Short mmCIF file of N, CA and C in Angstrom, two decimals:
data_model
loop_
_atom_site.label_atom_id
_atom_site.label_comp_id
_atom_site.label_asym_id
_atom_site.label_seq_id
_atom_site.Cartn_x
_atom_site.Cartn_y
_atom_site.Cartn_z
N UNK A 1 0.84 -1.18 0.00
CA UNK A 1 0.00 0.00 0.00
C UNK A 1 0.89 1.25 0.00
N UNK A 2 0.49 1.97 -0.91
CA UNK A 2 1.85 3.45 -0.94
C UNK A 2 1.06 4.48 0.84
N UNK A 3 2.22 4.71 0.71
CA UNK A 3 2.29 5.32 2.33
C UNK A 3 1.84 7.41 1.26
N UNK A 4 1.08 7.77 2.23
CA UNK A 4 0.65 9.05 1.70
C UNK A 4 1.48 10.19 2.85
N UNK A 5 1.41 10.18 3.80
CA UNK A 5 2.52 10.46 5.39
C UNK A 5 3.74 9.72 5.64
N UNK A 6 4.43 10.37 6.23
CA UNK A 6 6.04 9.86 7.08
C UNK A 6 5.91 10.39 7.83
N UNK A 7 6.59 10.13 8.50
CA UNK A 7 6.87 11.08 10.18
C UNK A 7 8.42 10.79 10.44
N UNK A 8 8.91 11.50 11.35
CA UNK A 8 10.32 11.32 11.18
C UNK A 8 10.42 11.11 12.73
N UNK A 9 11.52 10.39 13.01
CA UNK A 9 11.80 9.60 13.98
C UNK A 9 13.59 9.65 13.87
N UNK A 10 13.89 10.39 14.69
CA UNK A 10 15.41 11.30 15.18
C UNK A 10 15.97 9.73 15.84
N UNK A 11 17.17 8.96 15.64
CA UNK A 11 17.82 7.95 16.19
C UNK A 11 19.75 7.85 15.77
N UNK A 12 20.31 7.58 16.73
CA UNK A 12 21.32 7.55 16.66
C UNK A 12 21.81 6.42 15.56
N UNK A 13 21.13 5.19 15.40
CA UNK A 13 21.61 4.05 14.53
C UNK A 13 20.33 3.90 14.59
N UNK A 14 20.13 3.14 13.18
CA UNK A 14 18.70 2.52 12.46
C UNK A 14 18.56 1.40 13.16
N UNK A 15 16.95 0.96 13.24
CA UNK A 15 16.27 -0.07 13.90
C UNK A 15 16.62 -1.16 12.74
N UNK A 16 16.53 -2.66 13.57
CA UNK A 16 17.07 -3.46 12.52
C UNK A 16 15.35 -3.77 11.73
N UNK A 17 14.54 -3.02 11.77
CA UNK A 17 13.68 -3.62 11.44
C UNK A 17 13.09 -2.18 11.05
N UNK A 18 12.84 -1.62 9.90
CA UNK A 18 12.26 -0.37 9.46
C UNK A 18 10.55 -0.30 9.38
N UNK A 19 10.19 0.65 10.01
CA UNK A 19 8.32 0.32 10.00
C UNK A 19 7.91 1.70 8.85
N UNK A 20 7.00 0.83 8.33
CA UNK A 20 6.51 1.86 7.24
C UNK A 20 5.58 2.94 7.74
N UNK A 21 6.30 3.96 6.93
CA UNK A 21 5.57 5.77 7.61
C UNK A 21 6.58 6.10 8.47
N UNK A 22 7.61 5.45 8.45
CA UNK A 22 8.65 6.52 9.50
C UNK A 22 9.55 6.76 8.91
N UNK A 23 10.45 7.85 9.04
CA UNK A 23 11.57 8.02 8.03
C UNK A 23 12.51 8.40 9.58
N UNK A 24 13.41 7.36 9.66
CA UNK A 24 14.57 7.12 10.06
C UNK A 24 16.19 8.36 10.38
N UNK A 25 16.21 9.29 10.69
CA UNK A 25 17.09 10.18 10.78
C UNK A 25 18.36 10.24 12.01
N UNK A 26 19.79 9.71 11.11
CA UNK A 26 20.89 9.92 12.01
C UNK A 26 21.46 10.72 11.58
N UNK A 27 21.46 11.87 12.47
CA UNK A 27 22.33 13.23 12.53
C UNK A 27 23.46 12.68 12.46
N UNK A 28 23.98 11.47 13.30
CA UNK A 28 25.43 11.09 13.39
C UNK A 28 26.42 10.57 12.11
N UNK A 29 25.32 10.08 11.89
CA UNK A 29 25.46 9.38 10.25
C UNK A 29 25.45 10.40 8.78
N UNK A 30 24.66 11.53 9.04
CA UNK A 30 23.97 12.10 8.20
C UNK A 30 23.72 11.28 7.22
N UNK A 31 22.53 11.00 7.30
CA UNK A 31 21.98 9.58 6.98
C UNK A 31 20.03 9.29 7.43
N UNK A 32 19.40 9.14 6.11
CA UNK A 32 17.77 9.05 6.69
C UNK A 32 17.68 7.53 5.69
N UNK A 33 16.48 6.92 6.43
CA UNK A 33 15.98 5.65 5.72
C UNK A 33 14.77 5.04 6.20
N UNK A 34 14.07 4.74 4.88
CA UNK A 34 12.79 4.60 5.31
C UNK A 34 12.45 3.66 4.17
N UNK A 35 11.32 2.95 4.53
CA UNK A 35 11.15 2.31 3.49
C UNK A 35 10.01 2.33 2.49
N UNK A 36 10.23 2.25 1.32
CA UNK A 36 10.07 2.48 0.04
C UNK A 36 8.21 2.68 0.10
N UNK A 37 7.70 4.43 -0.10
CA UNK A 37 6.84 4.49 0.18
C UNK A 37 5.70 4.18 -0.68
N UNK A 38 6.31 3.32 -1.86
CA UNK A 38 5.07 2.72 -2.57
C UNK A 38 4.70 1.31 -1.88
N UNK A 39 4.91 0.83 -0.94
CA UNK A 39 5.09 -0.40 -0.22
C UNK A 39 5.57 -1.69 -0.47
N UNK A 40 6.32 -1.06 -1.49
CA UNK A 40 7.38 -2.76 -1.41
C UNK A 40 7.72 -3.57 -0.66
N UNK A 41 8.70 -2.42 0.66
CA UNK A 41 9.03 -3.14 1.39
C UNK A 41 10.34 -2.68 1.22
N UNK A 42 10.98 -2.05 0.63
CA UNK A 42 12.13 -2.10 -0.03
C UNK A 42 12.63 -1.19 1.38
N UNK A 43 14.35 -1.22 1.47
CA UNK A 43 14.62 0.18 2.44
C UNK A 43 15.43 0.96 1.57
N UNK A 44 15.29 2.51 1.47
CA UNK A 44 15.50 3.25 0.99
C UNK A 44 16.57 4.16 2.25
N UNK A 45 17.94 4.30 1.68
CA UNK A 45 18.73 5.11 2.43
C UNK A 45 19.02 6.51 1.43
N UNK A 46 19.38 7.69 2.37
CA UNK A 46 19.13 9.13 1.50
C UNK A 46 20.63 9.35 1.93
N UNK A 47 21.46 9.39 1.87
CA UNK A 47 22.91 10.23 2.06
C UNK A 47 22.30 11.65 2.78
N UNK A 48 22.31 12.43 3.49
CA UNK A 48 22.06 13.78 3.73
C UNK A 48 23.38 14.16 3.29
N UNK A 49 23.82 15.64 2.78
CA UNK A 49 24.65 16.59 2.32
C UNK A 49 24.36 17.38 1.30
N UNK A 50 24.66 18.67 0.87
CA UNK A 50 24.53 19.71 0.34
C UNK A 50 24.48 18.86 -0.99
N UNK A 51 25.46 18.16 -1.10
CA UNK A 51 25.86 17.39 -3.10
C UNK A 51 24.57 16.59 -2.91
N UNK A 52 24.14 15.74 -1.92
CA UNK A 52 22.60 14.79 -1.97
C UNK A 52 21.50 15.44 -1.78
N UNK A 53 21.02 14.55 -0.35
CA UNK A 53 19.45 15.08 -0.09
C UNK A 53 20.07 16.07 1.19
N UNK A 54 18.66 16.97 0.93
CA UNK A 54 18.87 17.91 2.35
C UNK A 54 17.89 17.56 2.89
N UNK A 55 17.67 17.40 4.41
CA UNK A 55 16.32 17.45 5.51
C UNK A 55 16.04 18.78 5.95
N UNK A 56 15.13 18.86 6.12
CA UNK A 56 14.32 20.52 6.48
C UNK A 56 13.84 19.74 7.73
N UNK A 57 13.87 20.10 9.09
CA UNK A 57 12.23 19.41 9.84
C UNK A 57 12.18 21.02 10.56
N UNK A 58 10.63 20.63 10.61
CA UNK A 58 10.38 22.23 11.30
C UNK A 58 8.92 21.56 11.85
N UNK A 59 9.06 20.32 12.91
CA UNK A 59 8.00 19.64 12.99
C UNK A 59 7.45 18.20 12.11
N UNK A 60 7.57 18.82 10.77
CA UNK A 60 7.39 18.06 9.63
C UNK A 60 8.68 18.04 9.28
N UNK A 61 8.77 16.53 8.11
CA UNK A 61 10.04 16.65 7.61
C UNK A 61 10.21 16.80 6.17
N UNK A 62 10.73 17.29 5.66
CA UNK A 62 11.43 17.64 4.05
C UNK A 62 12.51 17.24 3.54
N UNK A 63 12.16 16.09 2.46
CA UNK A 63 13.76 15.79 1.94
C UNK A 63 13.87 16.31 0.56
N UNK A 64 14.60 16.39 -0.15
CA UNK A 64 14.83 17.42 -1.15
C UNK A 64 16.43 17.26 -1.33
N UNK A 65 16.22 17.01 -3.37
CA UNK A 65 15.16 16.89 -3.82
C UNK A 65 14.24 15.62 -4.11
N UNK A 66 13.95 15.16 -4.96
CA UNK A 66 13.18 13.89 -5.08
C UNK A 66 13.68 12.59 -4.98
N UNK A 67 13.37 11.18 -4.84
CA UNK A 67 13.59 10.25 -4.23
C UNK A 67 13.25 9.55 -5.44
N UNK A 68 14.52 9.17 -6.11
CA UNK A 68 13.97 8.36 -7.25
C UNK A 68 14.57 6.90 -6.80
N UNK A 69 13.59 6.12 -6.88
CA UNK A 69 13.95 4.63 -6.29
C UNK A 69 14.52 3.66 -7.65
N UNK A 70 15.75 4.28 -8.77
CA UNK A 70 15.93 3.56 -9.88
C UNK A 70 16.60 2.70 -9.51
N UNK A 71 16.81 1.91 -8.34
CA UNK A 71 17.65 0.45 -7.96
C UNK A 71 17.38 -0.48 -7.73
N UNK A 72 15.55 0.10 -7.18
CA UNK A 72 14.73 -0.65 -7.18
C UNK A 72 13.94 -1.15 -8.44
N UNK A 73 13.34 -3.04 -8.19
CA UNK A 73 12.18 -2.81 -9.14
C UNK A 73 11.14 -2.44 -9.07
N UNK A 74 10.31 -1.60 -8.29
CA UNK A 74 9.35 -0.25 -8.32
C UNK A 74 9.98 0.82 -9.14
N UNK A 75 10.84 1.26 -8.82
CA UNK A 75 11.31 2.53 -9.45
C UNK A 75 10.65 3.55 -9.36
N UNK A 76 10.17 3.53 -7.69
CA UNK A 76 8.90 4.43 -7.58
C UNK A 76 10.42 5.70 -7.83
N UNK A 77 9.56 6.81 -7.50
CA UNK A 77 9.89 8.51 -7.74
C UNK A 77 9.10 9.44 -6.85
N UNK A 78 9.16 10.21 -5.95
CA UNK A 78 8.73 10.51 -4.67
C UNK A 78 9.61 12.08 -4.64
N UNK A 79 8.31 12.73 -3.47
CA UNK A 79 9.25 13.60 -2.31
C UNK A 79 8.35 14.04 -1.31
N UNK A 80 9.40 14.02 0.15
CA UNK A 80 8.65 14.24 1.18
C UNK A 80 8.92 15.32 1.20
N UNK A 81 7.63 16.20 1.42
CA UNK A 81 7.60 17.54 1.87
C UNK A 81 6.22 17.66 2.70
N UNK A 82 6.52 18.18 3.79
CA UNK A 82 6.62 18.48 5.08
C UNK A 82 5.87 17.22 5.36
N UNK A 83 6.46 16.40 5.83
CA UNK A 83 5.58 15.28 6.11
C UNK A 83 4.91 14.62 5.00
N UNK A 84 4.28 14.79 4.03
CA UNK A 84 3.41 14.09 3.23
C UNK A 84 4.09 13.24 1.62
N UNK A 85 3.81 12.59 1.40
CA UNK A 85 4.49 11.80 0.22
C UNK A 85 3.51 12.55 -1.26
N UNK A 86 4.91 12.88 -1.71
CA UNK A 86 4.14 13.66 -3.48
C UNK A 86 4.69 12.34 -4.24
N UNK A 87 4.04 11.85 -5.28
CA UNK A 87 4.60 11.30 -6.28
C UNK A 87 4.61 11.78 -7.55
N UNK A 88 5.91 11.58 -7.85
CA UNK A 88 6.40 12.27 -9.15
C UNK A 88 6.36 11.12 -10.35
N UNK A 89 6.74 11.81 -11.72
CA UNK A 89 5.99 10.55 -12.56
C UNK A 89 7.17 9.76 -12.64
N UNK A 90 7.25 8.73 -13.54
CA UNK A 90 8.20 7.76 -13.73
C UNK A 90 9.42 8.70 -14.76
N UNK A 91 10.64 8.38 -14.50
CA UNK A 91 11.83 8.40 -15.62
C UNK A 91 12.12 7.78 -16.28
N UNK A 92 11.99 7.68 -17.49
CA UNK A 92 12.34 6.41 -18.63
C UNK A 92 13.99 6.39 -18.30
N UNK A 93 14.32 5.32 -19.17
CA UNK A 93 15.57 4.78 -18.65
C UNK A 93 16.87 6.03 -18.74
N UNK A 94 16.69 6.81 -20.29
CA UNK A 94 17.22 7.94 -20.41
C UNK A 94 17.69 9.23 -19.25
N UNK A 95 16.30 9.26 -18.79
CA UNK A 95 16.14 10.35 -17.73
C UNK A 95 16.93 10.25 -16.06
N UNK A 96 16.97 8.59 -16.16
CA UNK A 96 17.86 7.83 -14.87
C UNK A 96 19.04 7.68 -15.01
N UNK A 97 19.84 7.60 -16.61
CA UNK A 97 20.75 7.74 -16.97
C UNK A 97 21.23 8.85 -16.61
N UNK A 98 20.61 9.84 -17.55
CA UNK A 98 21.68 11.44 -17.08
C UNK A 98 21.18 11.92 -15.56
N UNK A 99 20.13 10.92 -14.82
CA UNK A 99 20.30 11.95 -13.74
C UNK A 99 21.15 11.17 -12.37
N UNK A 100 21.83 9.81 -13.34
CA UNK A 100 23.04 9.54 -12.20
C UNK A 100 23.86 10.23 -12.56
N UNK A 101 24.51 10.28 -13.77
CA UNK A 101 25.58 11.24 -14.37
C UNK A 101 25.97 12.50 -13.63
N UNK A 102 24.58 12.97 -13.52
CA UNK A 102 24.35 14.10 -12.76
C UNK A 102 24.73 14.35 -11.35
N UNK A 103 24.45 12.99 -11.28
CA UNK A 103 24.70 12.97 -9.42
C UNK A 103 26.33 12.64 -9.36
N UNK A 104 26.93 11.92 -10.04
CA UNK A 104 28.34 11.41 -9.93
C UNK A 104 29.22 12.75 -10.33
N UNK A 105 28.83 13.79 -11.35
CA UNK A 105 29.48 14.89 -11.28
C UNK A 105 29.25 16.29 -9.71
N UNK A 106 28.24 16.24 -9.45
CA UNK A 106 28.16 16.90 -8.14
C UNK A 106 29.02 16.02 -7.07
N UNK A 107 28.82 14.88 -7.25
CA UNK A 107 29.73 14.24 -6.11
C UNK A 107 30.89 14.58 -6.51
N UNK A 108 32.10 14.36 -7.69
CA UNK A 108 33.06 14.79 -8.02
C UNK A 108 33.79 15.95 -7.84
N UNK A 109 32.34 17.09 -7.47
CA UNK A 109 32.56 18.39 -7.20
C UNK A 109 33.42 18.73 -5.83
N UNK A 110 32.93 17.44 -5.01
CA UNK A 110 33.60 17.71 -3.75
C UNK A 110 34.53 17.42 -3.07
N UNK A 111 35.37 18.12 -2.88
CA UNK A 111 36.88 17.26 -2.50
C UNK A 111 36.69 16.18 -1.89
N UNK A 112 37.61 15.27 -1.75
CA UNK A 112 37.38 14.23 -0.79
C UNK A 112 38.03 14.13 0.71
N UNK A 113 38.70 15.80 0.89
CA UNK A 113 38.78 15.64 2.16
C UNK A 113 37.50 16.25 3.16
N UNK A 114 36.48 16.83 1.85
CA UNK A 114 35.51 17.27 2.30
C UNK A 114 34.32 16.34 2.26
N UNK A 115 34.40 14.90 1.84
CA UNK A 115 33.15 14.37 1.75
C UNK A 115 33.18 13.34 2.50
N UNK A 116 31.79 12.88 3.22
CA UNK A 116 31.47 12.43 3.76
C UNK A 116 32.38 10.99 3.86
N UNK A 117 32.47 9.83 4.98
CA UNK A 117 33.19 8.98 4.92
C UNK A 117 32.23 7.88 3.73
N UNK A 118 31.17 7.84 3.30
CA UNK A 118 30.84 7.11 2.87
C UNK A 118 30.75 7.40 1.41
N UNK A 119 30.72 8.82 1.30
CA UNK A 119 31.02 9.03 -0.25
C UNK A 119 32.49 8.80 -0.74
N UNK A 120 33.42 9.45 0.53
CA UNK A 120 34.79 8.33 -0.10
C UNK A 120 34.84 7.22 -0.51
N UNK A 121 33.88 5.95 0.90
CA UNK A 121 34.20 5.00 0.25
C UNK A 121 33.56 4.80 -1.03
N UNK A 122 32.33 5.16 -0.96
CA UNK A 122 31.61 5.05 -2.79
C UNK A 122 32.94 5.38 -4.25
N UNK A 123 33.22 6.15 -3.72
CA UNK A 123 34.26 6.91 -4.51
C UNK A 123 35.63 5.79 -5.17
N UNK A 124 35.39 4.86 -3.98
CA UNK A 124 36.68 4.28 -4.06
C UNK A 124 36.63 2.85 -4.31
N UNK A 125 35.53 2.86 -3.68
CA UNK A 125 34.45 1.09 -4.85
C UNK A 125 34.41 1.51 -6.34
N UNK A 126 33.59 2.76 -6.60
CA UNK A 126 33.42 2.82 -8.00
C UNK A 126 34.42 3.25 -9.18
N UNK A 127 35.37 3.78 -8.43
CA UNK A 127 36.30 4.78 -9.11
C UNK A 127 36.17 5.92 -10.02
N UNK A 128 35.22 6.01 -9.45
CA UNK A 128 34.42 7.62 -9.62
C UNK A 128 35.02 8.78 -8.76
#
């Protein structure tokens, strides 16, 4: 069942068991995860940082910008703003193409003594 609400739920390390409608937030980690709000089931992790997603909470939470699930087979496409789930339309394969491209050059943008420990390691699996 697609989830229409999230709520956000502030935790130092993720529950080993993710419940749907909560979106998962470690400040420590900078790091949110929730799972896949068309109801797969799937878990969906967001990187937080300026080059990824940003969180807004002001009560409600805001991730930004959109949540495209192309790793999944849903391939849902999403964004939470302030709390509530928008769905955005699908990306043909083209559109998922240039908009990793997209994402691997903003990541590139950032030094790597400036990025996060996990975008190093991404960096250093992919050789990107």
């Amino acid at each position: 069942m697609r989830e229409t609400r999230i709520v956000p739920e502030f935790v130092t390390s993720f529950p080993a068991e993710l419940e749907p409608g909560h979106l998962y937030v470690s400040a420590r980690f900078s790091t949110a995860a929730h799972l896949c709000a068309c109801g797969c089931g799937r878990e969906v992790i967001t990187p937080l940082s300026p080059a990824q997603w940003v969180l807004t909470f002001d009560g409600t939470v805001t991730i930004w910008p959109s949540i495209g699930n192309w790793a999944l087979p849903c391939q849902s496409h999403y964004v939470i703003d302030r709390g509530t789930i928008k769905w955005a339309r699908n990306f043909t394969c083209d559109e998922i193409q240039l908009n990793r491209e997209s994402d691997h050059r903003i990541l590139d943008a950032v030094p790597a003594s400036q990025g996060r420990w996990w975008g190093r390691l991404l960096r250093r699996l992919t050789g990107h």
